[in-house]
Coordinates of N, CA, C and O in Angstrom, one line a residue:
M1 N 113.2 -36.6 7.7 CA 111.7 -36.4 7.5 C 111.1 -35.3 7.3 O 111.0 -33.7 7.8
A2 N 109.6 -35.3 6.2 CA 109.3 -34.5 6.2 C 108.1 -33.7 7.2 O 107.7 -34.8 7.6
I3 N 107.8 -32.5 6.9 CA 107.0 -31.9 8.0 C 105.3 -32.4 8.0 O 104.6 -33.1 8.8
L4 N 105.3 -32.6 6.2 CA 103.9 -33.3 6.4 C 103.9 -34.3 5.4 O 104.9 -34.3 4.5
D5 N 103.4 -35.5 5.6 CA 103.7 -36.7 4.7 C 102.5 -36.9 3.4 O 101.3 -36.0 3.4
R6 N 102.4 -37.8 3.2 CA 101.7 -38.0 1.5 C 100.4 -38.0 2.8 O 98.9 -38.2 1.8
Q7 N 99.9 -38.7 3.8 CA 98.3 -38.9 4.2 C 97.8 -37.9 4.8 O 96.6 -37.9 5.3
G8 N 98.4 -36.6 4.8 CA 98.2 -35.3 5.6 C 98.5 -35.5 7.0 O 97.7 -34.7 7.7
R9 N 99.3 -35.7 7.6 CA 99.9 -35.7 9.0 C 101.6 -35.2 8.8 O 102.1 -35.4 8.2
L10 N 101.1 -34.6 10.3 CA 102.1 -33.6 10.9 C 103.0 -35.1 11.3 O 102.6 -35.5 12.1
F11 N 104.3 -34.8 10.5 CA 105.6 -35.4 11.3 C 105.1 -36.8 11.7 O 105.5 -37.8 12.2
G12 N 104.1 -37.7 10.7 CA 103.6 -38.8 10.3 C 102.5 -39.0 11.8 O 102.8 -40.8 11.3
K13 N 101.9 -38.4 12.5 CA 101.6 -38.9 13.7 C 99.6 -38.2 13.6 O 99.0 -39.1 14.3
I14 N 99.8 -36.8 13.9 CA 98.6 -36.0 13.5 C 98.3 -35.6 12.5 O 98.5 -35.1 11.3
S15 N 96.5 -36.5 12.1 CA 96.2 -35.5 11.1 C 96.0 -34.2 10.9 O 95.5 -33.6 12.1
L16 N 96.1 -33.6 10.1 CA 95.6 -31.9 9.9 C 93.5 -31.9 10.1 O 93.6 -31.2 10.8
L17 N 93.0 -32.8 9.6 CA 91.6 -33.5 9.9 C 91.8 -32.6 11.6 O 91.0 -32.2 11.8
D18 N 92.0 -34.2 12.1 CA 92.1 -34.1 13.6 C 92.6 -32.7 14.4 O 91.9 -32.5 15.5
L19 N 93.6 -32.5 14.0 CA 93.8 -30.9 14.7 C 92.8 -29.5 14.0 O 92.7 -29.1 15.3
G20 N 92.5 -29.8 13.2 CA 91.6 -28.8 12.8 C 90.2 -28.8 13.7 O 89.9 -28.2 14.2
A21 N 89.7 -30.1 14.1 CA 88.5 -30.4 14.4 C 88.8 -29.9 16.2 O 87.8 -29.6 17.1
I22 N 89.8 -30.9 16.9 CA 90.2 -30.3 18.1 C 90.2 -28.8 18.4 O 90.0 -28.2 19.0
A23 N 90.8 -27.9 17.8 CA 90.9 -26.7 17.3 C 89.1 -25.7 17.4 O 89.3 -24.8 17.9
V24 N 88.5 -26.0 16.5 CA 86.8 -25.6 16.1 C 86.7 -26.0 17.6 O 85.7 -25.4 18.4
I25 N 86.7 -27.4 18.1 CA 85.9 -27.5 20.0 C 86.1 -26.7 20.9 O 85.7 -26.4 21.4
L26 N 88.0 -26.6 20.7 CA 88.6 -25.7 21.9 C 87.7 -24.5 22.1 O 87.5 -23.2 22.5
L27 N 87.3 -23.7 20.4 CA 87.1 -22.2 20.1 C 85.6 -22.5 21.0 O 84.9 -21.4 21.1
A28 N 85.3 -23.3 20.6 CA 83.1 -23.4 21.1 C 83.2 -23.5 22.3 O 82.2 -22.8 22.6
L29 N 84.1 -24.1 22.8 CA 84.0 -24.1 24.5 C 84.9 -22.6 24.7 O 84.1 -22.5 26.1
I30 N 85.4 -22.2 24.2 CA 85.8 -20.9 24.8 C 85.3 -19.6 24.4 O 84.6 -18.8 25.6
G31 N 84.5 -20.0 23.5 CA 83.2 -18.6 23.5 C 81.5 -19.2 24.0 O 81.5 -18.5 24.6
V32 N 81.5 -20.6 24.4 CA 80.4 -20.5 25.4 C 81.1 -20.1 27.1 O 79.7 -19.5 27.4
F33 N 82.0 -20.1 27.5 CA 82.0 -20.4 28.7 C 83.2 -19.0 29.2 O 82.2 -18.4 30.3
L34 N 83.8 -18.2 28.2 CA 84.4 -17.0 28.2 C 83.6 -15.7 28.3 O 84.0 -14.4 28.1
V35 N 82.7 -15.6 26.8 CA 82.6 -14.6 26.0 C 81.2 -14.7 26.5 O 80.6 -15.1 26.8
P36 N 81.1 -13.2 26.9 CA 79.8 -12.6 27.2 C 78.4 -12.6 26.2 O 78.8 -13.0 25.3
G37 N 77.5 -13.1 26.6 CA 76.3 -13.4 25.3 C 75.6 -12.1 25.8 O 75.7 -11.3 26.0
N38 N 74.1 -12.4 25.4 CA 73.5 -10.9 25.6 C 72.9 -10.4 26.4 O 72.8 -8.8 26.9
S39 N 72.8 -11.3 27.8 CA 72.6 -10.3 28.8 C 73.8 -10.2 29.7 O 74.2 -9.0 30.6
G40 N 75.1 -9.8 28.8 CA 76.5 -9.3 29.1 C 77.0 -10.1 30.3 O 78.5 -9.7 30.7
Y41 N 76.8 -11.5 30.7 CA 77.5 -12.0 31.2 C 78.2 -13.5 30.7 O 76.6 -14.2 30.0
S42 N 79.1 -14.1 30.7 CA 79.0 -15.5 30.2 C 78.7 -16.4 30.9 O 78.1 -16.5 32.2
V43 N 78.9 -17.7 30.9 CA 78.0 -19.1 31.6 C 78.9 -19.3 32.9 O 78.1 -19.3 34.1
A44 N 80.2 -19.0 32.8 CA 81.0 -19.0 34.0 C 80.6 -18.0 34.9 O 80.5 -18.5 36.2
Q45 N 80.6 -16.7 34.3 CA 80.4 -15.6 35.3 C 78.7 -16.0 36.1 O 79.0 -15.8 37.1
L46 N 77.8 -16.3 35.2 CA 76.4 -16.8 36.1 C 76.7 -17.6 36.8 O 76.1 -17.9 38.0
A47 N 77.4 -18.7 36.6 CA 77.6 -19.9 38.0 C 78.2 -20.2 38.8 O 77.9 -20.0 39.9
T48 N 79.2 -18.8 39.1 CA 79.8 -18.3 40.1 C 78.7 -17.1 41.3 O 79.0 -17.3 41.8
T49 N 77.3 -16.6 40.6 CA 77.1 -15.6 41.1 C 76.0 -16.8 42.0 O 75.8 -17.1 42.2
E50 N 76.1 -15.5 43.7 CA 75.2 -16.8 44.3 C 73.7 -16.3 44.4 O 73.0 -14.9 44.0
S51 N 72.8 -16.7 44.6 CA 71.5 -16.6 44.7 C 70.8 -16.0 45.9 O 70.8 -17.0 47.5
K52 N 70.4 -15.4 46.3 CA 70.0 -14.6 47.4 C 68.3 -14.1 47.5 O 67.5 -14.1 46.3
P53 N 67.8 -14.0 48.7 CA 66.2 -13.5 48.5 C 66.7 -11.7 48.2 O 67.3 -11.2 48.5
V54 N 65.2 -11.5 47.3 CA 65.7 -10.3 47.1 C 64.3 -9.2 46.9 O 63.4 -10.3 46.5
E55 N 64.1 -8.3 47.6 CA 63.1 -7.5 47.5 C 63.4 -6.6 46.3 O 63.9 -5.9 46.5
V56 N 61.5 -6.4 45.5 CA 62.1 -5.3 44.2 C 60.7 -4.5 44.7 O 59.8 -4.7 44.9
D57 N 60.5 -3.4 44.6 CA 59.2 -2.6 45.1 C 59.3 -1.7 43.4 O 59.9 -1.5 42.9
I58 N 57.6 -1.7 42.9 CA 57.3 -1.2 41.7 C 56.2 0.0 42.2 O 55.2 -0.2 43.2
M59 N 56.2 0.7 41.5 CA 55.1 1.2 41.6 C 53.9 1.5 40.4 O 54.4 1.6 39.1
L60 N 53.0 1.6 40.8 CA 52.0 1.4 39.9 C 51.1 2.9 39.7 O 50.8 2.8 40.7
R61 N 51.8 3.3 39.2 CA 50.9 4.9 38.9 C 50.1 5.1 38.2 O 50.0 4.9 36.9
G62 N 49.4 5.6 39.0 CA 47.9 6.3 37.9 C 47.0 4.9 37.8 O 46.5 4.8 36.7
L63 N 46.8 4.3 38.5 CA 46.0 2.7 38.2 C 44.3 2.8 38.2 O 44.3 3.8 39.7
T64 N 43.7 2.6 37.1 CA 42.1 2.9 37.3 C 41.5 1.9 37.8 O 42.1 0.8 37.1
V65 N 41.0 1.7 38.8 CA 40.6 0.0 39.8 C 39.6 0.5 40.7 O 39.5 1.8 41.5
L66 N 38.5 -0.3 40.6 CA 37.2 0.5 41.6 C 37.6 -0.3 42.8 O 37.4 0.2 44.1
K67 N 38.1 -1.1 43.5 CA 38.4 -1.5 44.9 C 40.0 -1.8 44.8 O 40.5 -3.4 44.7
P68 N 40.7 -1.2 45.0 CA 42.4 -1.3 45.4 C 42.3 -2.4 46.4 O 43.5 -2.8 46.0
D69 N 42.2 -2.5 47.4 CA 42.5 -3.0 48.3 C 41.8 -4.5 48.4 O 42.8 -5.8 48.6
Q70 N 41.7 -4.9 47.0 CA 40.8 -6.4 47.1 C 41.8 -7.1 45.6 O 42.0 -7.5 45.1
L71 N 42.7 -6.1 44.6 CA 43.4 -6.5 43.7 C 44.5 -6.9 44.1 O 44.5 -8.6 43.2
L72 N 45.3 -6.6 44.6 CA 46.5 -7.4 44.5 C 46.4 -7.9 46.5 O 46.8 -7.1 47.1
K73 N 46.7 -8.9 46.7 CA 46.8 -9.6 47.9 C 48.5 -10.3 48.5 O 49.1 -10.7 47.7
E74 N 48.6 -10.0 49.2 CA 50.0 -10.1 50.3 C 50.1 -11.9 50.4 O 49.0 -12.3 50.9
G75 N 51.2 -12.2 50.1 CA 51.6 -13.7 49.9 C 50.9 -14.5 48.1 O 51.4 -15.6 48.4
E76 N 50.6 -13.2 47.8 CA 49.7 -13.9 46.7 C 51.5 -14.4 45.5 O 51.9 -14.0 45.7
K77 N 50.8 -15.4 44.6 CA 52.3 -15.5 43.9 C 51.7 -15.0 42.3 O 50.7 -14.9 41.9
T78 N 52.6 -14.4 41.7 CA 52.2 -13.5 40.3 C 53.2 -14.0 39.2 O 54.0 -14.0 39.9
Q79 N 52.6 -13.7 38.2 CA 53.9 -14.1 36.8 C 54.5 -12.4 36.6 O 53.9 -11.3 36.8
I80 N 55.6 -12.9 36.2 CA 56.2 -11.5 36.2 C 57.0 -11.5 34.6 O 57.4 -12.3 34.9
S81 N 56.9 -10.4 34.0 CA 57.7 -10.0 32.9 C 58.4 -8.9 32.8 O 58.1 -8.0 33.6
I82 N 59.5 -9.1 32.5 CA 60.9 -7.8 32.2 C 60.9 -7.5 30.4 O 61.2 -8.7 30.2
R83 N 60.8 -6.4 30.2 CA 60.7 -6.4 28.8 C 59.9 -7.3 27.9 O 60.6 -7.7 27.0
N84 N 58.9 -7.4 28.6 CA 57.9 -7.7 27.8 C 58.3 -9.0 27.3 O 58.0 -10.3 26.2
Q85 N 59.0 -10.3 28.0 CA 59.3 -11.4 28.5 C 59.3 -12.1 29.7 O 59.4 -11.3 31.0
Q86 N 58.6 -13.2 29.3 CA 58.1 -13.7 31.3 C 59.3 -14.3 31.8 O 60.1 -15.1 31.1
R87 N 59.1 -13.9 32.9 CA 60.8 -13.7 33.6 C 60.1 -15.2 35.0 O 60.9 -15.4 35.6
G88 N 59.0 -16.0 35.2 CA 59.0 -16.4 36.3 C 57.7 -15.7 37.0 O 57.1 -15.0 36.4
E89 N 57.7 -16.5 38.1 CA 56.7 -16.1 39.0 C 57.2 -15.8 40.8 O 58.3 -15.5 40.9
I90 N 57.0 -14.6 41.2 CA 57.8 -13.7 42.0 C 56.5 -13.9 43.3 O 55.0 -13.6 43.1
T91 N 56.4 -13.6 44.6 CA 55.4 -13.6 45.6 C 55.4 -12.2 45.5 O 56.3 -11.5 46.2
I92 N 54.3 -11.5 46.3 CA 54.2 -10.3 46.7 C 53.8 -10.1 47.9 O 53.4 -10.7 48.7
K93 N 54.8 -9.4 48.5 CA 54.8 -9.1 50.1 C 54.2 -8.4 50.8 O 53.7 -8.6 51.6
K94 N 54.1 -7.5 50.0 CA 52.9 -6.0 50.7 C 52.5 -5.3 49.7 O 53.5 -4.9 48.7
V95 N 51.8 -4.3 49.9 CA 50.7 -3.8 49.4 C 50.6 -2.1 50.0 O 49.5 -2.2 50.6
N96 N 50.8 -1.3 49.2 CA 50.7 -0.1 49.7 C 50.2 1.0 49.2 O 50.6 1.2 48.2
V97 N 48.5 1.5 49.7 CA 47.9 1.9 48.3 C 48.2 3.5 48.9 O 47.8 3.5 50.1
L98 N 48.2 3.8 47.8 CA 49.1 6.3 48.5 C 47.5 6.1 48.7 O 47.0 6.4 47.8
T99 N 47.5 7.5 49.6 CA 46.3 8.3 50.0 C 46.9 9.4 49.1 O 47.9 10.2 49.6
P100 N 46.0 10.2 47.8 CA 46.8 11.3 47.3 C 46.5 12.2 48.2 O 45.6 12.4 48.9
K101 N 47.7 13.3 48.0 CA 47.0 14.6 48.7 C 47.8 15.7 48.2 O 47.7 15.8 47.1
I102 N 47.3 16.8 48.8 CA 47.6 18.2 48.2 C 47.5 19.2 49.0 O 47.4 19.4 50.4
P103 N 48.3 20.2 48.5 CA 48.7 21.1 49.7 C 47.5 22.3 49.7 O 46.7 22.9 48.7
V104 N 47.4 22.8 51.1 CA 46.3 23.8 50.8 C 47.1 24.8 52.0 O 47.7 24.9 53.0
P105 N 47.0 26.0 51.6 CA 47.3 27.0 52.4 C 47.0 27.6 53.1 O 45.3 27.4 53.6
T106 N 47.7 28.4 54.2 CA 46.6 28.3 55.6 C 46.9 29.7 56.1 O 47.2 30.5 54.9
L107 N 45.6 30.5 56.7 CA 46.0 32.1 56.6 C 47.2 32.6 57.8 O 47.2 33.3 57.0
D108 N 47.7 31.7 57.8 CA 49.3 32.2 58.8 C 50.3 32.0 57.1 O 51.8 32.7 57.5
G109 N 49.6 31.8 56.1 CA 51.3 31.7 55.1 C 51.9 30.8 54.6 O 53.0 30.6 53.6
K110 N 51.5 29.6 55.3 CA 52.5 28.6 55.0 C 50.8 27.3 54.6 O 49.9 27.4 54.5
V111 N 52.0 26.4 54.1 CA 51.1 25.4 53.6 C 51.0 23.9 54.1 O 52.2 23.5 55.1
T112 N 49.6 23.3 54.0 CA 49.9 22.2 54.8 C 49.6 21.0 53.7 O 48.5 21.4 52.7
V113 N 50.1 19.8 54.1 CA 49.3 18.6 53.0 C 48.7 18.2 53.5 O 48.4 17.3 55.0
V114 N 47.3 17.7 53.4 CA 46.3 17.1 53.8 C 45.4 16.0 52.5 O 45.9 16.1 51.4
P115 N 44.7 15.0 53.3 CA 44.5 13.9 52.2 C 43.6 14.7 50.9 O 42.6 15.4 51.5
D116 N 43.4 14.1 50.0 CA 42.5 14.6 48.8 C 40.7 14.6 49.4 O 40.8 12.9 49.7
P117 N 40.3 15.1 49.6 CA 38.9 14.6 50.2 C 38.4 14.5 48.7 O 37.0 14.0 48.8
R118 N 38.6 14.8 47.1 CA 38.3 13.8 46.4 C 38.3 12.8 45.5 O 38.3 11.9 45.1
L119 N 39.0 11.9 46.9 CA 39.1 10.7 46.9 C 37.9 9.3 46.7 O 38.5 9.1 46.2
S120 N 37.2 9.7 47.0 CA 35.4 8.9 47.3 C 35.2 9.6 46.0 O 34.6 8.1 45.2
E121 N 35.4 10.2 45.1 CA 34.6 10.4 43.7 C 35.8 9.4 42.7 O 35.7 10.1 41.2
S122 N 37.3 9.5 42.8 CA 37.6 9.6 42.0 C 38.6 7.6 42.3 O 38.5 6.6 43.3
Y123 N 38.8 7.1 41.0 CA 39.0 5.9 41.0 C 40.7 5.5 40.7 O 41.2 3.8 40.3
V124 N 41.5 6.6 40.5 CA 42.5 6.4 40.0 C 43.7 6.4 41.7 O 43.7 6.9 42.4
R125 N 44.5 5.5 41.5 CA 45.2 5.1 42.7 C 46.6 4.6 42.5 O 46.7 4.5 41.1
D126 N 47.7 5.4 43.4 CA 48.7 4.6 43.2 C 49.6 3.9 44.1 O 48.6 4.0 45.1
I127 N 49.7 2.9 43.3 CA 50.3 2.0 44.5 C 51.9 1.0 43.9 O 52.4 1.6 43.2
I128 N 52.3 0.9 45.5 CA 53.9 0.6 45.7 C 53.4 -1.0 45.9 O 53.0 -1.5 46.9
V129 N 53.7 -1.9 45.4 CA 53.8 -3.0 45.7 C 55.6 -3.8 46.2 O 56.6 -3.4 45.1
T130 N 55.4 -4.5 46.7 CA 56.7 -4.8 47.1 C 57.1 -6.5 47.1 O 56.2 -7.3 47.5
M131 N 57.7 -7.1 46.4 CA 57.7 -8.2 45.5 C 59.0 -9.0 46.5 O 59.7 -8.3 46.2
T132 N 58.9 -10.6 46.2 CA 60.7 -10.7 46.8 C 60.8 -12.2 46.2 O 59.3 -12.5 45.9
A133 N 61.6 -12.5 45.7 CA 62.0 -14.1 45.2 C 63.1 -14.2 45.0 O 64.2 -12.9 45.9
N134 N 64.0 -15.8 44.9 CA 65.3 -15.4 44.8 C 65.9 -15.1 43.7 O 65.0 -15.3 42.6
A135 N 67.0 -14.5 43.3 CA 67.3 -14.1 42.4 C 69.2 -13.9 42.7 O 69.4 -13.9 43.4
Q136 N 70.2 -13.7 41.5 CA 71.2 -13.7 40.7 C 71.6 -12.9 41.6 O 71.6 -11.6 41.2
V137 N 72.7 -12.4 42.2 CA 73.3 -11.3 42.8 C 74.7 -11.3 42.7 O 75.2 -12.3 42.6
T138 N 74.5 -10.0 41.4 CA 76.6 -9.9 41.1 C 76.5 -8.7 41.5 O 76.1 -7.7 42.3
N139 N 78.1 -8.5 41.2 CA 78.4 -7.2 41.6 C 77.9 -6.3 40.6 O 78.2 -4.5 41.2
D140 N 77.4 -6.1 39.8 CA 76.7 -5.2 38.6 C 75.5 -5.1 39.4 O 74.5 -3.8 38.5
G141 N 74.9 -6.0 39.8 CA 72.9 -5.7 40.6 C 72.5 -7.1 40.6 O 73.3 -8.3 40.9
V142 N 71.3 -7.1 40.3 CA 70.6 -8.5 40.7 C 70.2 -9.0 39.1 O 69.4 -8.0 38.4
I143 N 69.8 -10.3 38.7 CA 69.5 -10.7 37.7 C 68.6 -12.3 37.9 O 68.5 -12.5 38.7
F144 N 67.0 -11.4 37.5 CA 66.5 -12.6 37.7 C 65.4 -13.0 36.5 O 65.4 -12.0 35.6
G145 N 65.6 -14.1 36.4 CA 64.9 -14.8 34.9 C 66.2 -14.3 33.6 O 65.8 -14.4 33.1
G146 N 67.1 -14.1 33.8 CA 67.8 -13.6 33.0 C 67.6 -12.6 32.7 O 68.6 -12.0 31.7
E147 N 67.3 -11.2 33.3 CA 67.5 -10.3 33.1 C 67.6 -9.3 34.4 O 67.6 -9.4 35.6
K148 N 68.4 -8.3 33.9 CA 68.8 -7.5 34.9 C 67.4 -6.5 35.1 O 66.7 -5.9 34.7
I149 N 67.5 -6.3 36.9 CA 66.7 -5.4 37.4 C 67.0 -4.4 38.3 O 68.2 -4.5 38.8
K150 N 67.0 -3.5 37.8 CA 67.1 -2.0 38.5 C 66.6 -0.9 38.5 O 65.6 -1.3 37.8
I151 N 66.9 0.0 39.2 CA 65.8 0.8 39.2 C 65.4 1.7 37.7 O 66.5 2.0 37.6
G152 N 64.4 1.6 37.8 CA 64.0 2.7 36.5 C 63.2 1.5 35.9 O 63.0 1.6 34.5
T153 N 63.8 0.0 35.9 CA 63.2 -1.4 35.0 C 62.0 -1.5 34.7 O 60.7 -1.0 36.3
T154 N 61.2 -1.0 33.9 CA 59.8 -1.5 33.6 C 59.3 -2.7 33.8 O 60.2 -3.9 33.2
I155 N 58.2 -3.2 34.8 CA 57.5 -5.1 35.4 C 56.4 -5.0 34.7 O 55.7 -4.1 35.7
D156 N 56.1 -6.0 34.4 CA 54.9 -6.1 34.0 C 54.2 -7.3 35.4 O 54.9 -8.4 35.3
I157 N 53.1 -7.3 36.2 CA 52.9 -8.1 37.0 C 51.5 -8.5 36.7 O 50.3 -8.1 36.1
E158 N 51.3 -10.3 36.9 CA 49.4 -10.7 35.7 C 49.2 -11.8 36.9 O 50.3 -12.9 36.9
G159 N 48.1 -11.6 37.3 CA 47.5 -12.0 38.2 C 45.9 -12.8 37.1 O 45.9 -12.7 36.3
P160 N 45.3 -13.8 38.0 CA 44.2 -14.2 37.6 C 43.2 -12.9 36.7 O 42.5 -13.2 36.4
K161 N 43.2 -11.3 37.8 CA 42.5 -10.7 37.7 C 42.9 -9.0 36.6 O 42.3 -8.5 36.6
Y162 N 44.4 -9.1 36.8 CA 44.8 -8.1 36.3 C 45.6 -8.2 35.3 O 46.6 -9.5 35.3
M163 N 46.5 -7.1 34.8 CA 47.9 -7.2 34.2 C 48.5 -5.7 34.2 O 47.6 -5.1 33.5
V164 N 49.5 -5.4 35.1 CA 49.7 -4.0 35.2 C 50.8 -4.0 35.3 O 52.1 -5.2 35.5
R165 N 51.1 -2.9 34.6 CA 53.0 -2.5 34.0 C 53.1 -1.3 35.4 O 52.3 -0.4 35.7
G166 N 54.3 -1.8 35.9 CA 55.2 -0.8 36.9 C 56.4 -0.3 36.4 O 56.7 -1.3 36.2
S167 N 57.3 0.5 37.3 CA 58.7 1.0 37.4 C 59.3 0.5 38.7 O 58.4 1.3 39.8
T168 N 60.1 0.0 38.6 CA 61.0 -0.4 40.1 C 61.4 0.9 40.2 O 62.6 1.4 40.1
I169 N 61.1 1.0 41.9 CA 61.7 2.0 42.6 C 62.6 2.0 43.7 O 63.3 2.4 44.1
D170 N 62.7 0.3 43.7 CA 63.8 0.2 44.7 C 64.0 -1.7 44.7 O 63.1 -2.4 44.4
V171 N 65.6 -1.6 45.0 CA 65.7 -3.4 44.7 C 66.9 -3.2 46.0 O 67.7 -2.8 46.5
R172 N 66.0 -4.4 46.8 CA 67.0 -4.7 47.9 C 67.4 -6.2 48.1 O 66.4 -7.3 48.1
Y173 N 68.5 -6.4 48.8 CA 69.5 -8.0 48.8 C 69.9 -7.8 50.2 O 70.7 -6.8 50.6

């Protein structure tokens, strides 16, 4: 008995074309489920991660705004963009408008830090925004909307009256 017959079958039973099609399908499945994509995670790895509530703090440094207390409101939902890609909606949990402070030398040679008296003349503020949402938590960090969030990641938040960019200063889960 010949290994390959006249119809292109191995041992008279399996067609070479069928065998090639099965090999292509198996390779495609291995590629989808086991090989990491652009995010560095395969579909199988993302499916096994758990989704947890995550808090992200971002610093809006040097934001020029007339009424900083009325710009961002606690409990408000806002759109989030990471690396210039829309990543979904996130809830603002806390807004902390920082008071600028300046060092002042005292007569005894020590330095005291006091609130900046020029605050009433300046419209530039630093704001820390705490946001919360459910995200995938892996051993490598937090993935929100298919994108990793780590300290230093630039995040844009957009609401009806604002579009501001900040830098991540803390991630808690």
